[in-house]
């Protein structure tokens, strides 16, 4: 066998389960990611009677595992890898080293045991194996007469701590060298907290993700305005807006954007109050209307500040307020009865599906002064213990934030700990808030764990509210085929199966683009064309077949347009896999 040689143990026939093995020589290999299969990918057979959770490849040559980032589809099989006998180091960025134990603790609970002693022993093992690498610095994996192998992690801009991997292989005896790059998941520009990825200087072989290889993102610079407009429209149905979100990355970006909306609305309300000091500031710019007024409520005692347990009136919920509490005893969630009814036919379930495409004019023409939502008093409920842990970790990772986010903190704002943000921790509080919002349909935004609605607390909200036209579900991320999220997004007015039970879809369903944490087709092509020396071989992985083929076509066109030497591009389809030398590992 010629070296280097690449085998793909996941993400070669779908979007999830990333796991790639680079055989550097006959005795040394490197594993890049070891992720969980999700959605339809999880049902693809792995041999007769096989399970896609099992580690069905030999470990004897694997010298190390490198983790590109901590999403579950890139790290979720690590517990199985350790159980199979892997004893090598786990290499990742400094930020990922802080986040990975949280992810793997949750994965261990779901897959193996909830026994606290076993969990602690397991996490101790994980932490003892972690080797945290700084961005841009070379780390030596092997240095012998036969092989010198070094790796370097570079910012991928996908989530905090994410990286693409450069691997430099020198074969002294043969006088040959190769540069292999694994993209991991590449991010898109204009992401909160993150600096965008910069292409590597060169690559001989590139393993490239293709999640959005067949499409372009909507303008990410105006996505906050589109988010604001969609939430405004949804709240006119006088119910709750449910946002299924992944615990890490998407949740923190949403909180960042919502804090900006609230901050802007608060400034608008304050400005009008200064302009018309003798007038009542209308609710349309964020001040309390008479129906929502909290001025007659007694102020909180001075000691009841951030982190103090509080009770949400009427629901009996006790939760942690993340930021400083405003001086009132309730969440100021306006009763359905306090607001005028919508005109017939204007409820979410009767409007038809709202998407970012048909919301363009609304977002473009939207003005804060047309708002009927009291944003400064609107509760933002984060109902995901795991997301809360990640959010706290994000706050501790400020050195890895981009300049805009750091400047926001320097100005005195708290983008991940603002006063309207309420976190729900215990399961009993979770059940009470579900019941409370179901019964009252009071305006609120709920961000709940379970990005594709296949698990997590979002499922209980959906079971309770999906059949009620007053509520709305807002999707801000990719929904893989075979997941409940995909069914809800696709079959509005139909039904979805949740935990084996059928639920009608009567709530409003909205989807907004521009929030994907993945690069689109232009970003992926730009990652290649931005190199000084383009690859001679590209393996397109981590995407549906049509996305992989569309990306491959664009890449081929770019090579032709720029008069570059021929490139071999493989997508996993039969017929394009055989390389010179007969390697058909993809």
XYZ file of C-alpha atoms in Angstrom:
586
model
C 0.000 0.000 0.000
C 1.236 3.478 -0.853
C 1.302 6.049 1.933
C -0.318 8.241 2.994
C -3.591 6.343 2.786
C -7.006 7.569 4.018
C -9.898 5.461 5.262
C -13.289 6.912 6.126
C -15.184 5.371 9.046
C -18.030 7.894 8.886
C -19.411 10.918 7.012
C -18.639 9.258 3.682
C -22.294 8.417 2.906
C -24.039 11.171 4.864
C -23.676 14.331 6.903
C -22.885 12.876 10.327
C -20.552 10.389 11.988
C -17.285 12.067 10.968
C -14.358 9.727 11.482
C -11.314 9.551 9.224
C -8.137 7.509 9.588
C -4.886 8.710 8.020
C -2.420 5.854 7.645
C 0.930 7.635 7.677
C 2.916 4.436 7.241
C 2.442 0.739 8.004
C 2.752 1.200 11.770
C 1.439 4.700 12.486
C -1.933 6.291 11.805
C -3.933 9.261 13.034
C -7.685 9.316 13.682
C -9.448 12.591 12.890
C -12.741 12.820 14.823
C -14.933 9.971 16.022
C -18.507 11.199 15.714
C -22.005 9.884 16.216
C -24.351 9.061 13.344
C -27.662 10.937 13.435
C -30.954 10.918 11.529
C -31.063 8.647 8.498
C -27.301 8.172 8.759
C -27.816 6.158 11.948
C -30.004 3.620 10.154
C -27.551 2.792 7.366
C -26.443 -0.819 8.011
C -22.865 -1.455 9.034
C -22.506 -5.027 7.875
C -24.702 -7.956 8.807
C -26.047 -7.382 12.293
C -23.656 -4.462 12.753
C -24.217 -1.291 14.692
C -22.959 2.110 13.619
C -22.009 2.749 17.232
C -19.421 -0.008 17.235
C -15.762 0.658 16.505
C -15.304 -1.853 13.712
C -11.777 -0.917 12.651
C -8.438 -1.967 14.227
C -6.804 0.407 16.677
C -3.297 -1.012 16.827
C -1.679 1.625 14.586
C -3.621 4.664 15.814
C -1.173 6.892 17.661
C -3.567 9.727 18.484
C -7.081 11.069 18.000
C -7.390 14.679 16.892
C -10.737 16.398 17.504
C -11.657 19.217 15.114
C -14.493 20.460 17.365
C -16.862 19.147 20.008
C -20.180 18.713 18.181
C -21.630 15.273 18.829
C -21.410 14.179 15.188
C -17.637 14.607 15.516
C -17.003 13.275 19.034
C -20.031 11.163 20.028
C -18.358 7.779 19.447
C -15.350 8.582 21.643
C -16.869 6.623 24.581
C -17.064 3.589 22.282
C -13.533 4.224 21.059
C -12.223 4.209 24.621
C -14.280 1.120 25.443
C -12.756 -0.610 22.407
C -9.291 -0.107 23.891
C -7.929 3.132 22.467
C -5.282 4.443 24.866
C -3.674 7.260 22.909
C -3.801 11.019 23.447
C -6.729 13.196 22.366
C -5.460 16.314 20.625
C -7.616 19.435 20.320
C -7.527 23.201 20.731
C -7.382 24.851 24.132
C -11.016 25.909 23.963
C -12.167 22.443 22.862
C -10.232 20.918 25.773
C -12.500 22.889 28.115
C -15.703 21.927 26.305
C -15.025 18.300 25.389
C -15.404 16.812 28.903
C -18.866 18.409 29.149
C -19.920 16.859 25.837
C -18.474 13.443 26.624
C -20.011 13.375 30.098
C -23.409 13.834 28.501
C -22.638 11.232 25.808
C -21.532 8.755 28.475
C -24.760 9.267 30.427
C -26.849 8.632 27.316
C -24.879 5.631 26.087
C -23.443 3.837 29.101
C -24.362 4.795 32.635
C -25.721 7.529 34.877
C -23.839 6.207 37.871
C -21.957 9.245 39.163
C -18.849 7.337 40.223
C -18.518 5.698 36.820
C -19.044 9.052 35.113
C -16.353 10.717 37.222
C -13.862 7.908 36.542
C -14.581 8.165 32.829
C -14.174 11.949 32.737
C -10.909 11.618 34.683
C -9.654 9.295 31.949
C -10.733 11.697 29.219
C -9.096 14.670 30.905
C -5.867 12.741 31.451
C -5.693 12.024 27.707
C -6.341 15.585 26.519
C -3.482 17.463 24.914
C -4.489 21.087 24.333
C -2.778 22.683 21.340
C -2.541 26.370 20.534
C -3.631 27.519 17.109
C -0.881 27.880 14.487
C 1.769 25.880 16.344
C 3.218 22.640 14.992
C 3.039 19.556 17.217
C 5.244 16.533 16.504
C 3.453 13.182 16.306
C 6.345 11.028 15.128
C 10.022 11.581 14.418
C 11.884 8.511 13.162
C 14.169 7.620 10.286
C 11.082 6.509 8.345
C 8.579 9.217 9.249
C 8.421 12.733 10.562
C 4.795 13.708 11.237
C 3.619 17.059 12.563
C 0.150 18.548 12.902
C -1.095 22.101 13.248
C -4.568 23.339 14.171
C -5.990 26.431 12.496
C -9.174 28.381 13.213
C -12.180 26.902 11.391
C -14.751 29.513 12.491
C -17.485 26.897 13.053
C -17.919 27.015 16.829
C -15.600 28.242 19.526
C -12.505 26.051 19.578
C -13.142 24.557 16.143
C -10.162 23.840 13.927
C -9.093 22.410 10.640
C -6.078 20.113 10.739
C -2.873 20.459 8.737
C -0.684 17.357 8.731
C 2.841 17.515 7.361
C 4.367 14.140 6.526
C 8.035 13.743 5.612
C 9.530 10.419 4.562
C 13.327 10.958 4.908
C 14.380 7.661 3.390
C 12.196 8.163 0.333
C 12.888 11.885 0.108
C 9.162 12.627 -0.162
C 6.711 14.829 1.691
C 2.944 15.373 1.723
C 0.658 17.998 3.238
C -2.814 16.676 4.131
C -5.603 18.949 5.361
C -8.827 17.836 7.067
C -11.307 20.687 7.021
C -13.465 19.511 9.910
C -16.523 21.772 9.752
C -15.757 25.178 8.291
C -17.644 28.215 9.510
C -19.324 31.085 7.712
C -18.435 34.783 8.004
C -20.102 37.257 10.369
C -20.517 34.724 13.182
C -20.766 36.055 16.745
C -17.702 35.361 18.873
C -15.686 33.851 16.026
C -13.050 34.958 13.583
C -13.620 33.549 10.079
C -11.367 30.744 8.833
C -8.355 31.566 6.694
C -7.374 28.999 4.040
C -4.143 27.068 4.545
C -1.099 27.949 2.504
C -1.217 24.663 0.636
C -2.457 21.085 0.576
C -1.641 18.050 -1.502
C -4.679 16.137 -0.266
C -7.764 17.863 1.157
C -10.630 16.135 2.970
C -13.411 18.703 2.652
C -16.841 18.899 4.283
C -19.830 19.660 2.029
C -22.850 20.160 4.296
C -23.979 23.182 2.276
C -22.046 22.361 -0.865
C -25.106 22.855 -3.068
C -26.448 26.149 -1.723
C -25.648 29.689 -0.727
C -26.537 31.244 2.615
C -28.727 34.262 2.886
C -27.083 37.505 3.853
C -25.682 36.847 7.314
C -25.143 40.555 7.952
C -28.920 41.136 8.061
C -29.894 37.932 9.816
C -30.532 39.670 13.139
C -33.122 41.876 11.493
C -34.773 38.835 9.922
C -34.752 37.032 13.265
C -36.348 40.056 14.934
C -39.005 40.343 12.225
C -39.932 36.655 12.348
C -40.202 36.685 16.137
C -42.334 39.838 15.962
C -44.691 38.169 13.517
C -44.825 34.939 15.516
C -45.573 36.717 18.779
C -48.595 38.353 17.183
C -50.189 34.911 17.445
C -50.074 35.539 21.199
C -48.219 32.404 22.072
C -44.722 31.133 22.672
C -41.915 30.978 20.121
C -40.040 27.677 20.408
C -36.505 27.535 19.037
C -34.893 24.084 18.914
C -31.178 24.679 19.250
C -27.987 22.718 19.566
C -26.521 23.161 23.019
C -23.188 24.447 21.811
C -22.656 27.109 19.198
C -26.155 27.878 17.953
C -27.591 28.592 21.419
C -24.843 31.038 22.291
C -25.167 32.809 18.923
C -28.912 33.193 19.435
C -28.431 34.654 22.900
C -25.877 37.074 21.489
C -28.291 38.220 18.788
C -31.274 38.473 21.137
C -29.256 40.594 23.560
C -28.463 42.950 20.683
C -32.158 43.232 19.743
C -33.154 43.941 23.339
C -30.318 46.434 23.773
C -31.301 48.303 20.587
C -34.976 48.354 21.576
C -34.129 49.611 25.049
C -32.100 52.469 23.578
C -35.007 53.322 21.274
C -37.444 53.414 24.173
C -35.090 55.538 26.263
C -34.550 57.999 23.419
C -38.274 58.543 22.928
C -38.793 58.927 26.656
C -36.174 61.708 26.649
C -37.791 63.365 23.634
C -41.281 63.262 25.155
C -40.774 63.268 28.929
C -44.376 64.176 29.631
C -45.787 61.551 27.289
C -46.307 57.887 27.824
C -43.815 55.995 25.668
C -45.784 53.562 23.525
C -45.224 49.838 23.878
C -44.274 49.724 20.221
C -40.784 50.955 21.047
C -40.211 48.699 24.000
C -41.673 50.494 26.998
C -44.369 48.865 29.081
C -47.909 49.487 27.972
C -50.607 49.982 30.613
C -51.657 46.374 30.165
C -48.100 45.196 30.783
C -47.075 47.807 33.291
C -44.944 46.700 36.200
C -44.653 50.074 37.892
C -47.161 49.096 40.547
C -45.162 46.039 41.520
C -42.966 46.216 44.593
C -39.217 46.335 43.916
C -37.111 43.321 44.726
C -35.026 43.398 47.879
C -31.506 44.585 47.091
C -30.022 41.164 47.778
C -32.171 39.485 45.102
C -29.745 39.911 42.265
C -28.131 37.602 39.715
C -27.925 33.958 40.671
C -30.521 34.197 43.422
C -33.331 31.700 43.146
C -36.562 33.215 41.916
C -40.111 32.064 41.382
C -42.042 32.748 38.212
C -45.535 33.767 39.303
C -48.450 31.521 38.397
C -46.131 28.750 37.213
C -44.441 27.976 40.506
C -41.127 27.700 38.689
C -37.952 28.372 40.556
C -35.001 29.121 38.324
C -31.678 30.909 38.096
C -31.767 34.377 36.610
C -28.530 34.760 34.710
C -28.233 38.522 34.669
C -29.187 41.290 37.067
C -32.886 41.135 37.717
C -35.078 44.011 36.766
C -37.072 45.531 39.585
C -40.222 43.508 39.360
C -41.540 40.295 40.775
C -42.746 38.678 37.594
C -41.492 38.049 34.096
C -43.944 40.577 32.666
C -45.285 37.962 30.294
C -48.415 39.573 28.984
C -51.595 37.587 29.249
C -53.295 36.495 26.069
C -56.411 38.253 27.300
C -54.590 41.570 27.634
C -53.934 41.847 23.919
C -56.367 42.330 21.026
C -57.193 39.205 19.035
C -55.640 38.738 15.634
C -57.810 39.099 12.549
C -59.355 35.860 11.381
C -56.954 33.852 9.278
C -53.824 35.550 10.593
C -52.766 32.935 13.063
C -49.552 31.073 12.389
C -51.157 27.782 11.496
C -53.299 29.515 8.847
C -50.637 31.678 7.251
C -48.649 28.876 5.698
C -45.011 28.199 6.325
C -42.859 31.242 6.863
C -39.351 31.024 5.464
C -36.474 33.381 5.138
C -37.262 33.643 1.420
C -40.792 34.930 1.884
C -39.864 36.999 4.919
C -37.415 39.175 2.984
C -39.725 42.175 2.539
C -40.848 41.970 6.139
C -37.276 42.039 7.361
C -36.313 44.804 4.962
C -39.219 47.074 5.825
C -39.360 46.235 9.482
C -39.000 49.167 11.835
C -38.626 49.038 15.616
C -41.385 51.627 15.846
C -43.910 49.254 14.269
C -43.350 46.688 17.005
C -46.074 45.458 19.299
C -43.598 43.394 21.318
C -42.261 44.708 24.577
C -38.727 43.402 23.959
C -37.082 44.814 27.108
C -39.623 42.843 29.195
C -39.870 39.731 27.011
C -38.521 36.675 28.857
C -35.891 34.624 27.045
C -36.023 31.152 28.564
C -33.035 28.846 28.128
C -34.266 25.371 28.982
C -31.285 23.095 28.582
C -28.914 22.248 31.431
C -26.269 21.229 28.923
C -26.600 24.477 26.964
C -26.389 26.407 30.230
C -23.090 24.684 31.053
C -21.741 25.480 27.612
C -22.895 29.082 27.887
C -21.034 29.420 31.170
C -17.959 27.893 29.520
C -18.275 30.335 26.610
C -18.213 33.206 29.098
C -14.957 31.829 30.496
C -13.463 31.616 27.008
C -13.539 35.350 26.254
C -9.872 35.336 25.081
C -11.063 33.265 22.110
C -13.911 35.654 21.193
C -13.559 38.001 18.244
C -12.927 41.714 18.752
C -16.563 42.755 18.327
C -17.716 40.444 21.120
C -14.893 41.541 23.432
C -15.698 45.187 22.757
C -19.310 44.550 23.695
C -18.197 43.209 27.074
C -15.791 46.115 27.554
C -18.700 48.518 27.080
C -20.452 46.959 30.069
C -22.871 44.690 28.260
C -23.300 40.983 28.944
C -24.179 39.223 25.684
C -24.560 35.836 27.394
C -25.923 36.981 30.753
C -28.463 39.727 30.121
C -31.245 40.408 32.588
C -34.132 38.976 30.534
C -32.370 35.615 30.287
C -33.783 32.936 32.571
C -32.282 29.463 32.761
C -34.293 26.396 33.664
C -32.269 23.667 35.299
C -34.272 21.007 37.121
C -36.632 18.634 35.356
C -39.497 19.615 37.642
C -39.060 23.287 36.737
C -38.935 22.285 33.096
C -42.257 20.459 33.388
C -43.837 23.411 35.175
C -42.752 25.938 32.544
C -44.075 23.668 29.781
C -47.417 23.419 31.554
C -47.504 27.136 32.343
C -46.825 28.263 28.781
C -49.166 25.644 27.346
C -52.045 26.773 29.551
C -51.512 30.541 29.326
C -49.911 30.877 25.856
C -48.132 33.929 27.191
C -45.531 35.547 24.926
C -42.046 34.220 25.541
C -39.095 32.886 23.606
C -37.956 29.418 24.602
C -34.613 28.061 23.445
C -34.603 24.379 24.316
C -32.055 21.644 23.785
C -32.515 19.288 20.852
C -31.505 20.964 17.604
C -33.181 18.371 15.365
C -36.057 17.634 17.787
C -34.999 14.004 18.148
C -34.316 14.370 21.855
C -33.830 16.933 24.581
C -36.335 19.169 26.324
C -37.656 20.666 23.096
C -39.592 17.423 22.579
C -41.813 18.049 25.606
C -42.586 21.567 24.390
C -43.476 20.224 20.964
C -45.744 17.535 22.374
C -47.601 20.151 24.399
C -47.721 23.032 21.920
C -47.358 21.752 18.365
C -51.117 21.286 18.015
C -51.935 24.859 19.111
C -52.066 27.607 16.453
C -51.063 30.248 18.947
C -47.531 28.886 19.190
C -44.701 29.003 16.687
C -41.622 26.887 16.029
C -38.629 28.712 14.585
C -35.853 26.661 12.980
C -32.458 28.297 12.726
C -30.372 25.261 11.819
C -30.015 22.298 9.520
C -32.576 19.527 9.934
C -31.239 16.166 8.742
C -33.562 13.853 6.855
C -35.116 11.272 9.128
C -35.286 13.564 12.160
C -38.501 14.931 13.681
C -37.220 18.445 12.991
C -37.092 17.700 9.283
C -40.646 16.315 9.380
C -41.994 19.353 11.249
C -40.219 21.731 8.910
C -41.466 19.875 5.822
C -45.008 18.801 6.704
C -46.698 21.820 8.282
C -50.388 21.034 8.661
C -49.582 17.333 8.791
C -48.218 15.360 11.699
C -44.975 14.140 13.220
C -44.092 11.145 15.379
C -42.455 12.031 18.685
C -41.412 9.150 20.925
C -43.654 6.828 18.942
C -46.760 9.003 19.276
C -48.426 11.022 16.521
C -48.821 14.786 16.990
C -50.605 17.143 14.618
C -48.640 20.156 13.385
C -50.887 23.182 13.837
C -48.389 25.684 15.222
C -46.739 28.147 12.880
C -43.493 26.890 11.382
C -40.744 29.316 10.414
C -37.247 28.782 9.058
C -34.570 31.425 8.873
C -31.349 31.213 6.935
C -28.051 32.802 7.709
C -27.686 31.046 11.052
C -25.897 27.995 9.767
C -22.531 27.505 11.416
C -21.283 25.893 8.187
C -19.675 27.574 5.211
C -21.849 27.630 2.109
C -20.740 26.665 -1.402
C -18.874 29.926 -1.928
C -17.117 29.550 1.402
C -16.082 25.962 0.674
C -14.809 26.793 -2.807
C -13.039 29.848 -1.392
C -11.273 27.655 1.151
C -9.649 25.819 -1.774
C -9.062 28.727 -4.137
C -7.598 30.828 -1.333
C -4.629 28.477 -1.038
C -1.336 29.455 -2.643
C -0.892 25.852 -3.834
C -4.131 24.054 -4.616
C -4.685 20.369 -3.799
C -4.175 17.702 -6.417
C -6.694 15.492 -4.645
C -9.910 16.486 -2.862
C -12.126 14.056 -0.975
C -15.585 15.543 -0.507
C -17.272 14.160 2.617
C -19.794 15.157 5.288
C -22.708 15.945 2.979
C -25.674 14.528 1.150
C -24.791 13.141 -2.255
C -26.322 16.023 -4.218
C -24.419 18.532 -2.091
C -21.149 16.676 -2.600
C -21.625 16.452 -6.349
C -22.623 20.104 -6.692
C -19.546 21.168 -4.747
C -17.313 18.894 -6.812
C -18.688 20.457 -9.982
C -17.944 23.974 -8.749
C -14.457 22.973 -7.674
C -13.733 21.438 -11.079
C -14.961 24.641 -12.733
C -12.657 26.736 -10.547
C -9.650 24.612 -11.477
C -10.503 25.027 -15.159
C -11.135 28.756 -14.850
C -7.786 29.358 -13.146
C -5.828 26.986 -15.436
C -4.758 24.802 -12.539
C -3.373 21.298 -13.046
C -5.942 18.515 -13.067
C -7.417 17.588 -9.711
C -8.851 14.261 -8.606
C -12.137 14.848 -6.736
C -14.016 11.993 -5.097
C -17.553 12.265 -3.728
C -18.377 8.709 -2.665
C -20.348 7.841 -5.779
C -19.426 4.579 -7.471
C -17.218 5.350 -10.427
C -15.223 8.258 -9.052
C -13.564 6.512 -6.150
C -10.668 4.718 -7.750
C -7.535 6.782 -7.472
C -4.305 6.191 -9.316
C -2.827 3.334 -7.356
C -6.179 1.691 -6.668
C -7.197 3.311 -3.363
C -10.954 3.097 -3.068
C -11.189 3.711 0.659
C -13.779 6.470 0.418
